[in-house]
Amino acid sequence: MAEPPPTATMPSSPGRARPGVGWSTWSVAAIVLLVNLPWPHVEAGGSSVTAADLASLALVTVVVAGLVAGRFDLPRPAAVVLGALAAAATVSALVATDTSAALSGLVRYLQVFVLVPAAVAAVVRTPQRIAVVAGAFVVSGLVQGAVGVVQYLSGTGASIGGETVRAVGTFGAQEIMAMSAVVSFALAVCVAGAVALTDRRHRIVLTGLAVALLVPLAFSLSRGSWLASAVVLVLLLAHLGPAGLLRAAGVVTALAVVLVGGFGLGGGEIGTRLGSAVSSVGSPDSSVGDRYHLWDTATSIWSEHPVTGAGLRSFPELRDGHAPLGLNSSSDTDQPGAGYVKQELLSPHNQYLLVLSEQGLLGATALVGLLATVALGTLQRVRRSTTPTERAVGLAVLGMVLWQAIEFLYADTGGPTSVLVGVVVGLAASYGLRNRPGSGAPGVTGRPGTRSGRGSGESRMVLTATVVSAVLIALGSLGGVVRDLMLASYFGADGTTDAFLVAWTIAESAVPLLIDGAMALLLVPAFTRALAVAEPGAPTSDPRAAVAGVVSYALPRLALGLVVVAGIVAVTAPWLVGALAPGLAQPELGVQAMRVVAASLVFIGLAGFAAGALRAHLVFGPPAAISLAFNVGIVGSIVLFHERLGVLSAAIGVTAGAVLMVAVQLPSYLRRIPVPRAVLVKSSLISVGAFLPIAVYTLTRQAQVYVERFVGSTLAEGTISHLNYAQKIGQLPSTLALIIAVVTFPLLARSLVAGDAGDARRRLEADVRIVGAVVLLSTTFLFVFAPRVVQLLFERGAFTAADTADTAAILRIYVFGLLGQALVELVCRALFTGRSTFLPAATMGVGLVVTAVVAGIGASVWGAPGIAAGNAAGISVTAVGLLLARRSRAQAIDPRAIGVILLRLLPAVAVTAAIGVGIASLVRGLPGIVAVPVGGTAMMVVFAAVAMATGGLPSVRAVLGTGSAS
């Protein structure tokens, strides 16, 4: 049966959505088309206003009224990420020195990134409506492309290299990126339709349009647009498999031969621009050199205002005070009919760095979080799409979002096409974050008390929960980076930070014991058993009664134990500080900080209990947010009290953050978990004895940190801080990689409780493949780029270049233990789901001895890197011991299969390391803010390609899916 055209009527979603397309969708399409309309230059608050801007504001007004009246609705996840971005921008506006400029900038920023996306997401609610707007993008691209081709052929374009041949469409020489953006959006839509639709006629037409659009894109001479389009096209064409990629490459090559060889079009300027793009890494031309200087300027501004930024619209004011001497303050534009114009360089030409300098980490996190959320949501829905039309629309939206995200590396918002950014984000929010008809809420919860199916529903739940958890945990990890950055910036690496970090060891030990490790290992299986069968002897077989029994037995005992332990820590603080760091330069400060931190233990334990209970109920959002809440408390306290209390402000923040960890989970917990009304003396589902081996294992593992800091205290002042910073950087990728294990742990526990060892083994090995790939890639990248990563994150304020060198040397050794850490985490989840066992604790004890011996000897020979070597050796020995233990085989652990999985990834590690060294050499002259992401992205691409070719990872086509829910 022929595929209906993209604009054909499709059944609408139930609820408020009306059938057909409707005026609201045509209004959004009109906004896209109005961008092409030449418009007199009108300034408002420092921004040019176009007909499309006026139309978008009219749409926003109508939609806001409709939202209030209940005629429209906004997907809840979209409301969250858009609200976060609005809040961050508002904070930035409030801290700006020029309030009037900041407020006008706030209005423009909210229009592009909040109001227009929200309005589009509210009214364009079905794939067929999105297809209408996508069609408007194609029409706009064809219009601009036709004008651009005429400009190139007639010599009436913008001036470049002394010739007026640069295609700029109807936008003029002062907006040289605008035409290429419109054409690139249209190209993404056409390619998406060509690869996803099944109707042969539609595929031929869309392929022809895509080929035609390549011509004006080439004539735009925009290197940034070329790069972004190339990446997007490869990703979209990967949907066709290797053969499709080869055919597409052949078409592009033939087109280039015909245009350049046959007609002689573009060979000179296009060749020159291509050559300059390649040489820009080592020998940048003046344009690229100025861009690098602007990036350095933005980074310098941010280093003075790391959290909230310098304020909206502050970059132009602060530019000259932070710019390198080689920066040209303006650029020249020329076009027949428009004349010569000198333009001031008033932005860094990088949206991420512009936001980072003006809005700090708050604004940058909100922007990246928005783009990542809508892109991942769109990818998820593409994977589970059931019709070619839905898949084509999703790929088109995904292509446009990815193009814009990449383009932001080379450009920022501004000019007549800014409103299109808002439209694209809104389409992605609607497609990726709105429920599909009949699909139910694509949230992060499952139905408690029932076992998830093994089919597509469970896979979608795992993917959704992993994405949501990844975003929240990534934000939490970023919050940890902000925390460490502020510690380094305000207090450096000296005796005061060593004193705090010794006290921080208490909270640092409590988190894995009471949240990430022991509490989860105890509670998730216990609540899983309660949800599977009722408590024996209970008056009903309702699983909720069994859950209430677990809570009534465990929670009162936990709370009492936490209060006692916190009191003991406060009383024995002088002895604890002396035992942990006998060579500490300021022991009195360490004791004071430890007594302040002791109170956090109560709330960390309660937060861990809530997290374990919620995860067993397949609720992952609130537990994933606790790290973010924790770091918000610490950062907030440092900001408020660092001048008055010094490093003690961080200790107070630890307790404040622990309180927030409980608060962020409390509403969800109270909706699902019954409040205990009595204290049970005994429970068959959980016991205090079951906690003992888990606690011993967790404390033994955490003792590695004690060993490191004990040995580190005997070395030069600041060594403990250097070890801490290296450890934090190294743990970031491991934490993100293990998210999938956190999500699948309740499902693994259900399989083991039900006696389905085969399903449990498959799940564990799938986790090993994904986690192992991420960890091995991260190990390779951090080993190669360690100095640049440390410099980028910490080298500012009191953190000197010498601190960077010392921390990087430690990091390069520490990363060799990341794979062992990941394997220990994965294997212990299976071991502790069965009966109580001391095997992990005993094996970890052997590893701890290895750590102590190697660290002690290594510190005397190599200094701090020798301590890191002890950490890596000890955890690696533990991982091997757990895999080879007989008890492990009884718990669905196949060491041979796991070994094969990891061996298949080793060729990718070797090739990536070799190429990574070359990449590091190539980007040595680039600013760190550029070199690190460029190097990381390049190494990730190489690793993925080699791993897929050698069977270590599934192919791109398998990752994208073929349209079936899988």
Short mmCIF file of C-alpha atoms in Angstrom, two decimals, residues 521-863:
data_model
loop_
_atom_site.label_atom_id
_atom_site.label_comp_id
_atom_site.label_asym_id
_atom_site.label_seq_id
_atom_site.Cartn_x
_atom_site.Cartn_y
_atom_site.Cartn_z
CA LEU A 521 21.70 -3.79 47.57
CA LEU A 522 19.58 -4.58 50.64
CA LEU A 523 16.32 -2.77 49.91
CA VAL A 524 15.80 -3.32 46.19
CA PRO A 525 15.75 -7.14 46.54
CA ALA A 526 13.68 -6.90 49.74
CA PHE A 527 11.01 -4.67 48.22
CA THR A 528 11.12 -6.76 45.03
CA ARG A 529 10.29 -9.87 47.05
CA ALA A 530 7.55 -7.94 48.82
CA LEU A 531 6.02 -6.88 45.51
CA ALA A 532 6.22 -10.43 44.20
CA VAL A 533 4.60 -12.20 47.18
CA ALA A 534 2.79 -10.95 50.22
CA GLU A 535 4.27 -11.17 53.70
CA PRO A 536 3.55 -14.66 55.09
CA GLY A 537 0.90 -14.50 57.80
CA ALA A 538 -0.46 -11.15 56.66
CA PRO A 539 -4.27 -10.85 56.69
CA THR A 540 -4.33 -10.27 52.91
CA SER A 541 -2.13 -11.13 49.96
CA ASP A 542 -1.95 -7.45 48.93
CA PRO A 543 1.69 -6.63 48.02
CA ARG A 544 1.17 -3.21 49.61
CA ALA A 545 0.81 -4.97 52.97
CA ALA A 546 4.10 -6.76 52.36
CA VAL A 547 5.74 -3.43 51.46
CA ALA A 548 4.34 -1.91 54.66
CA GLY A 549 5.88 -4.80 56.58
CA VAL A 550 9.32 -4.10 55.13
CA VAL A 551 9.01 -0.41 55.98
CA SER A 552 7.75 -1.07 59.52
CA TYR A 553 10.66 -3.40 60.20
CA ALA A 554 13.50 -1.51 58.54
CA LEU A 555 12.81 2.23 58.72
CA PRO A 556 12.59 2.68 62.54
CA ARG A 557 15.76 0.63 63.06
CA LEU A 558 17.56 2.58 60.36
CA ALA A 559 16.57 5.96 61.79
CA LEU A 560 17.65 5.02 65.31
CA GLY A 561 20.93 3.59 64.07
CA LEU A 562 21.67 6.71 62.02
CA VAL A 563 21.14 9.02 65.00
CA VAL A 564 23.46 6.89 67.14
CA VAL A 565 26.17 6.77 64.47
CA ALA A 566 25.98 10.53 63.87
CA GLY A 567 26.43 11.13 67.60
CA ILE A 568 29.39 8.77 67.78
CA VAL A 569 31.07 10.52 64.84
CA ALA A 570 30.59 13.94 66.47
CA VAL A 571 32.00 12.78 69.81
CA THR A 572 34.96 10.87 68.38
CA ALA A 573 35.81 13.43 65.69
CA PRO A 574 39.32 14.23 67.11
CA TRP A 575 40.28 10.54 67.04
CA LEU A 576 38.75 10.00 63.60
CA VAL A 577 40.66 12.94 62.11
CA GLY A 578 43.89 11.70 63.66
CA ALA A 579 43.32 8.19 62.34
CA LEU A 580 42.33 9.26 58.84
CA ALA A 581 45.04 11.88 58.30
CA PRO A 582 47.73 11.82 60.97
CA GLY A 583 49.83 14.34 59.07
CA LEU A 584 47.00 16.86 58.54
CA ALA A 585 48.28 20.45 58.65
CA GLN A 586 45.14 21.86 60.40
CA PRO A 587 43.61 19.08 62.53
CA GLU A 588 41.45 21.46 64.58
CA LEU A 589 39.68 22.67 61.46
CA GLY A 590 39.23 19.06 60.37
CA VAL A 591 37.56 18.18 63.69
CA GLN A 592 35.23 21.17 63.48
CA ALA A 593 34.24 20.33 59.92
CA MET A 594 33.68 16.65 60.77
CA ARG A 595 31.30 17.53 63.62
CA VAL A 596 29.29 19.72 61.27
CA VAL A 597 29.17 16.99 58.63
CA ALA A 598 28.12 14.30 61.15
CA ALA A 599 24.51 15.52 61.16
CA SER A 600 24.26 14.78 57.43
CA LEU A 601 24.46 11.04 58.08
CA VAL A 602 20.87 10.87 59.33
CA PHE A 603 19.44 12.48 56.22
CA ILE A 604 21.72 10.62 53.80
CA GLY A 605 20.47 7.34 55.26
CA LEU A 606 16.82 8.36 55.00
CA ALA A 607 17.40 9.49 51.42
CA GLY A 608 18.94 6.10 50.65
CA PHE A 609 15.96 4.27 52.12
CA ALA A 610 13.54 6.30 50.00
CA ALA A 611 15.66 5.75 46.88
CA GLY A 612 15.78 1.98 47.36
CA ALA A 613 12.04 1.76 47.92
CA LEU A 614 11.21 3.91 44.89
CA ARG A 615 13.58 2.06 42.55
CA ALA A 616 12.05 -1.26 43.56
CA HIS A 617 8.72 0.25 42.49
CA LEU A 618 10.37 1.17 39.15
CA VAL A 619 10.37 4.87 40.01
CA PHE A 620 13.71 6.34 38.98
CA GLY A 621 13.28 10.10 38.52
CA PRO A 622 13.35 11.38 42.13
CA PRO A 623 16.16 9.02 43.23
CA ALA A 624 18.25 10.17 40.26
CA ALA A 625 17.80 13.79 41.38
CA ILE A 626 19.32 13.34 44.84
CA SER A 627 22.90 13.98 43.72
CA LEU A 628 21.80 17.25 42.14
CA ALA A 629 19.94 18.23 45.31
CA PHE A 630 22.98 17.34 47.45
CA ASN A 631 25.33 19.49 45.40
CA VAL A 632 22.85 22.36 45.21
CA GLY A 633 22.95 22.49 49.02
CA ILE A 634 26.75 22.49 49.11
CA VAL A 635 27.17 25.06 46.33
CA GLY A 636 24.52 27.32 47.81
CA SER A 637 26.18 27.25 51.21
CA ILE A 638 29.61 28.02 49.73
CA VAL A 639 28.20 30.96 47.76
CA LEU A 640 26.41 32.38 50.79
CA PHE A 641 28.96 31.81 53.54
CA HIS A 642 32.45 31.34 52.06
CA GLU A 643 33.61 34.84 52.97
CA ARG A 644 32.32 34.60 56.53
CA LEU A 645 33.05 30.96 57.39
CA GLY A 646 35.72 29.89 54.93
CA VAL A 647 35.86 26.19 54.16
CA LEU A 648 33.34 25.46 56.94
CA SER A 649 30.69 26.81 54.56
CA ALA A 650 31.20 23.65 52.51
CA ALA A 651 30.75 21.47 55.60
CA ILE A 652 27.46 23.21 56.42
CA GLY A 653 26.42 22.70 52.82
CA VAL A 654 26.92 18.94 53.15
CA THR A 655 24.19 18.76 55.81
CA ALA A 656 21.95 21.18 53.93
CA GLY A 657 22.34 19.12 50.78
CA ALA A 658 21.49 15.91 52.67
CA VAL A 659 18.23 17.48 53.81
CA LEU A 660 17.42 18.35 50.20
CA MET A 661 18.10 14.74 49.19
CA VAL A 662 15.21 13.66 51.37
CA ALA A 663 12.96 16.54 50.32
CA VAL A 664 13.28 15.88 46.58
CA GLN A 665 12.02 12.29 47.01
CA LEU A 666 9.41 12.82 49.70
CA PRO A 667 6.33 13.59 47.54
CA SER A 668 6.84 10.54 45.30
CA TYR A 669 7.66 8.34 48.28
CA LEU A 670 4.54 9.28 50.23
CA ARG A 671 2.35 8.57 47.20
CA ARG A 672 3.60 4.99 46.89
CA ILE A 673 5.04 3.77 50.19
CA PRO A 674 2.88 3.41 53.32
CA VAL A 675 3.94 5.22 56.48
CA PRO A 676 4.79 2.73 59.26
CA ARG A 677 2.30 2.72 62.12
CA ALA A 678 4.14 0.18 64.25
CA VAL A 679 7.57 -1.38 64.62
CA LEU A 680 7.72 -5.01 63.52
CA VAL A 681 9.95 -7.28 65.56
CA LYS A 682 10.60 -9.71 62.71
CA SER A 683 10.19 -9.91 58.92
CA SER A 684 10.81 -12.82 56.55
CA LEU A 685 11.59 -10.42 53.71
CA ILE A 686 14.40 -8.44 55.33
CA SER A 687 16.62 -8.73 58.39
CA VAL A 688 19.36 -6.81 60.11
CA GLY A 689 21.65 -9.79 59.52
CA ALA A 690 21.29 -9.39 55.74
CA PHE A 691 22.66 -5.87 56.04
CA LEU A 692 25.87 -6.93 57.75
CA PRO A 693 27.75 -8.49 54.79
CA ILE A 694 26.62 -5.64 52.53
CA ALA A 695 27.80 -3.04 55.02
CA VAL A 696 31.14 -4.79 55.52
CA TYR A 697 31.67 -4.97 51.76
CA THR A 698 30.76 -1.32 51.22
CA LEU A 699 32.94 -0.07 54.07
CA THR A 700 35.82 -2.26 52.92
CA ARG A 701 35.56 -0.82 49.45
CA GLN A 702 35.33 2.73 50.78
CA ALA A 703 38.40 1.98 52.89
CA GLN A 704 40.38 2.40 49.68
CA VAL A 705 39.78 6.12 50.08
CA TYR A 706 40.98 5.96 53.68
CA VAL A 707 44.17 4.23 52.56
CA GLU A 708 44.75 6.83 49.84
CA ARG A 709 44.27 9.75 52.18
CA PHE A 710 46.25 8.13 54.97
CA VAL A 711 49.23 7.64 52.69
CA GLY A 712 48.62 11.00 50.99
CA SER A 713 48.78 12.85 54.30
CA THR A 714 52.43 11.81 54.59
CA LEU A 715 53.30 13.51 51.30
CA ALA A 716 53.37 17.20 50.34
CA GLU A 717 50.58 19.53 51.44
CA GLY A 718 47.72 19.47 48.92
CA THR A 719 48.27 15.83 47.89
CA ILE A 720 44.93 14.74 49.34
CA SER A 721 43.22 17.48 47.34
CA HIS A 722 44.97 16.42 44.15
CA LEU A 723 43.87 12.82 44.73
CA ASN A 724 40.32 14.00 45.33
CA TYR A 725 40.12 16.09 42.17
CA ALA A 726 41.54 13.28 40.04
CA GLN A 727 39.12 10.80 41.56
CA LYS A 728 36.14 13.07 40.90
CA ILE A 729 37.05 13.47 37.24
CA GLY A 730 37.64 9.75 36.80
CA GLN A 731 34.37 8.78 38.44
CA LEU A 732 32.21 11.01 36.23
CA PRO A 733 32.09 8.64 33.21
CA SER A 734 31.79 5.58 35.47
CA THR A 735 28.83 7.10 37.28
CA LEU A 736 27.04 7.86 34.03
CA ALA A 737 27.85 4.44 32.58
CA LEU A 738 26.42 2.64 35.61
CA ILE A 739 23.07 4.40 35.28
CA ILE A 740 21.75 1.56 33.17
CA ALA A 741 22.75 -0.89 35.92
CA VAL A 742 20.81 1.18 38.44
CA VAL A 743 17.75 1.04 36.21
CA THR A 744 17.99 -2.66 35.43
CA PHE A 745 18.83 -3.76 38.99
CA PRO A 746 15.17 -4.13 40.04
CA LEU A 747 14.51 -6.15 36.87
CA LEU A 748 17.58 -8.30 37.52
CA ALA A 749 16.35 -8.86 41.07
CA ARG A 750 12.91 -9.88 39.78
CA SER A 751 14.46 -12.43 37.44
CA LEU A 752 16.63 -13.91 40.19
CA VAL A 753 13.77 -13.93 42.73
CA ALA A 754 11.62 -15.75 40.15
CA GLY A 755 14.43 -18.24 39.47
CA ASP A 756 14.88 -17.16 35.83
CA ALA A 757 18.69 -17.39 35.66
CA GLY A 758 18.77 -17.20 31.86
CA ASP A 759 17.01 -13.84 31.75
CA ALA A 760 19.20 -12.54 34.57
CA ARG A 761 22.37 -13.65 32.76
CA ARG A 762 21.32 -11.94 29.52
CA ARG A 763 20.53 -8.73 31.35
CA LEU A 764 23.82 -8.71 33.24
CA GLU A 765 25.86 -9.36 30.10
CA ALA A 766 24.04 -6.60 28.22
CA ASP A 767 24.91 -4.23 31.07
CA VAL A 768 28.57 -5.33 30.92
CA ARG A 769 28.72 -4.62 27.19
CA ILE A 770 27.35 -1.08 27.49
CA VAL A 771 29.09 -0.12 30.71
CA GLY A 772 32.37 -1.68 29.60
CA ALA A 773 32.34 0.26 26.32
CA VAL A 774 31.70 3.60 28.03
CA VAL A 775 34.31 2.98 30.73
CA LEU A 776 37.01 1.80 28.32
CA LEU A 777 36.41 4.77 26.03
CA SER A 778 36.54 7.13 29.02
CA THR A 779 39.75 5.51 30.25
CA THR A 780 41.40 6.03 26.88
CA PHE A 781 40.21 9.61 26.54
CA LEU A 782 41.18 10.68 30.06
CA PHE A 783 44.61 9.09 29.75
CA VAL A 784 45.30 11.05 26.56
CA PHE A 785 43.66 14.33 27.53
CA ALA A 786 44.20 14.36 31.30
CA PRO A 787 46.18 17.66 31.48
CA ARG A 788 43.71 19.51 29.24
CA VAL A 789 40.69 18.17 31.15
CA VAL A 790 42.10 19.15 34.55
CA GLN A 791 43.18 22.54 33.24
CA LEU A 792 39.75 23.21 31.75
CA LEU A 793 37.87 22.22 34.89
CA PHE A 794 39.99 23.53 37.71
CA GLU A 795 42.88 25.81 36.70
CA ARG A 796 41.61 29.16 37.90
CA GLY A 797 41.82 31.21 41.06
CA ALA A 798 44.00 29.50 43.67
CA PHE A 799 44.35 26.32 41.56
CA THR A 800 47.66 26.78 39.74
CA ALA A 801 49.37 25.16 36.76
CA ALA A 802 51.44 23.10 39.19
CA ASP A 803 48.21 21.75 40.73
CA THR A 804 47.03 20.86 37.22
CA ALA A 805 50.21 18.90 36.46
CA ASP A 806 50.04 16.99 39.77
CA THR A 807 46.34 16.15 39.40
CA ALA A 808 46.73 15.07 35.75
CA ALA A 809 49.59 12.72 36.65
CA ILE A 810 47.38 11.05 39.26
CA LEU A 811 44.40 10.90 36.91
CA ARG A 812 46.36 9.09 34.19
CA ILE A 813 47.06 6.24 36.61
CA TYR A 814 43.71 6.27 38.41
CA VAL A 815 41.72 5.63 35.22
CA PHE A 816 43.23 2.15 34.85
CA GLY A 817 40.98 1.06 37.70
CA LEU A 818 37.72 2.33 36.20
CA LEU A 819 36.85 -0.95 34.49
CA GLY A 820 37.47 -2.87 37.70
CA GLN A 821 35.20 -0.49 39.60
CA ALA A 822 32.41 -0.96 37.06
CA LEU A 823 32.69 -4.77 37.05
CA VAL A 824 32.62 -4.93 40.85
CA GLU A 825 29.44 -2.84 40.90
CA LEU A 826 27.72 -5.03 38.31
CA VAL A 827 28.69 -8.39 39.79
CA CYS A 828 27.81 -7.46 43.37
CA ARG A 829 24.26 -6.55 42.35
CA ALA A 830 23.70 -10.16 41.30
CA LEU A 831 25.50 -11.64 44.30
CA PHE A 832 23.57 -9.69 46.94
CA THR A 833 20.20 -10.40 45.36
CA GLY A 834 20.54 -14.04 46.44
CA ARG A 835 21.10 -15.24 49.97
CA SER A 836 23.37 -13.32 52.35
CA THR A 837 27.03 -13.74 51.44
CA PHE A 838 30.36 -12.36 52.64
CA LEU A 839 32.10 -13.20 49.34
CA PRO A 840 32.18 -9.57 48.06
CA ALA A 841 33.49 -8.32 51.42
CA ALA A 842 36.19 -11.00 51.59
CA THR A 843 37.28 -10.41 47.99
CA MET A 844 37.26 -6.67 48.56
CA GLY A 845 39.41 -7.23 51.63
CA VAL A 846 42.04 -8.91 49.46
CA GLY A 847 41.85 -5.98 47.07
CA LEU A 848 42.24 -3.56 49.98
CA VAL A 849 45.44 -5.28 51.05
CA VAL A 850 46.75 -4.98 47.50
CA THR A 851 45.79 -1.28 47.50
CA ALA A 852 47.61 -0.65 50.78
CA VAL A 853 50.79 -2.48 49.73
CA VAL A 854 51.02 -0.96 46.25
CA ALA A 855 50.08 2.53 47.48
CA GLY A 856 52.60 2.39 50.32
CA ILE A 857 55.44 1.26 48.09
CA GLY A 858 54.33 3.43 45.14
CA ALA A 859 54.09 6.61 47.21
CA SER A 860 57.70 6.25 48.34
CA VAL A 861 58.86 5.77 44.75
CA TRP A 862 56.50 7.80 42.54
CA GLY A 863 54.64 9.98 45.02
#
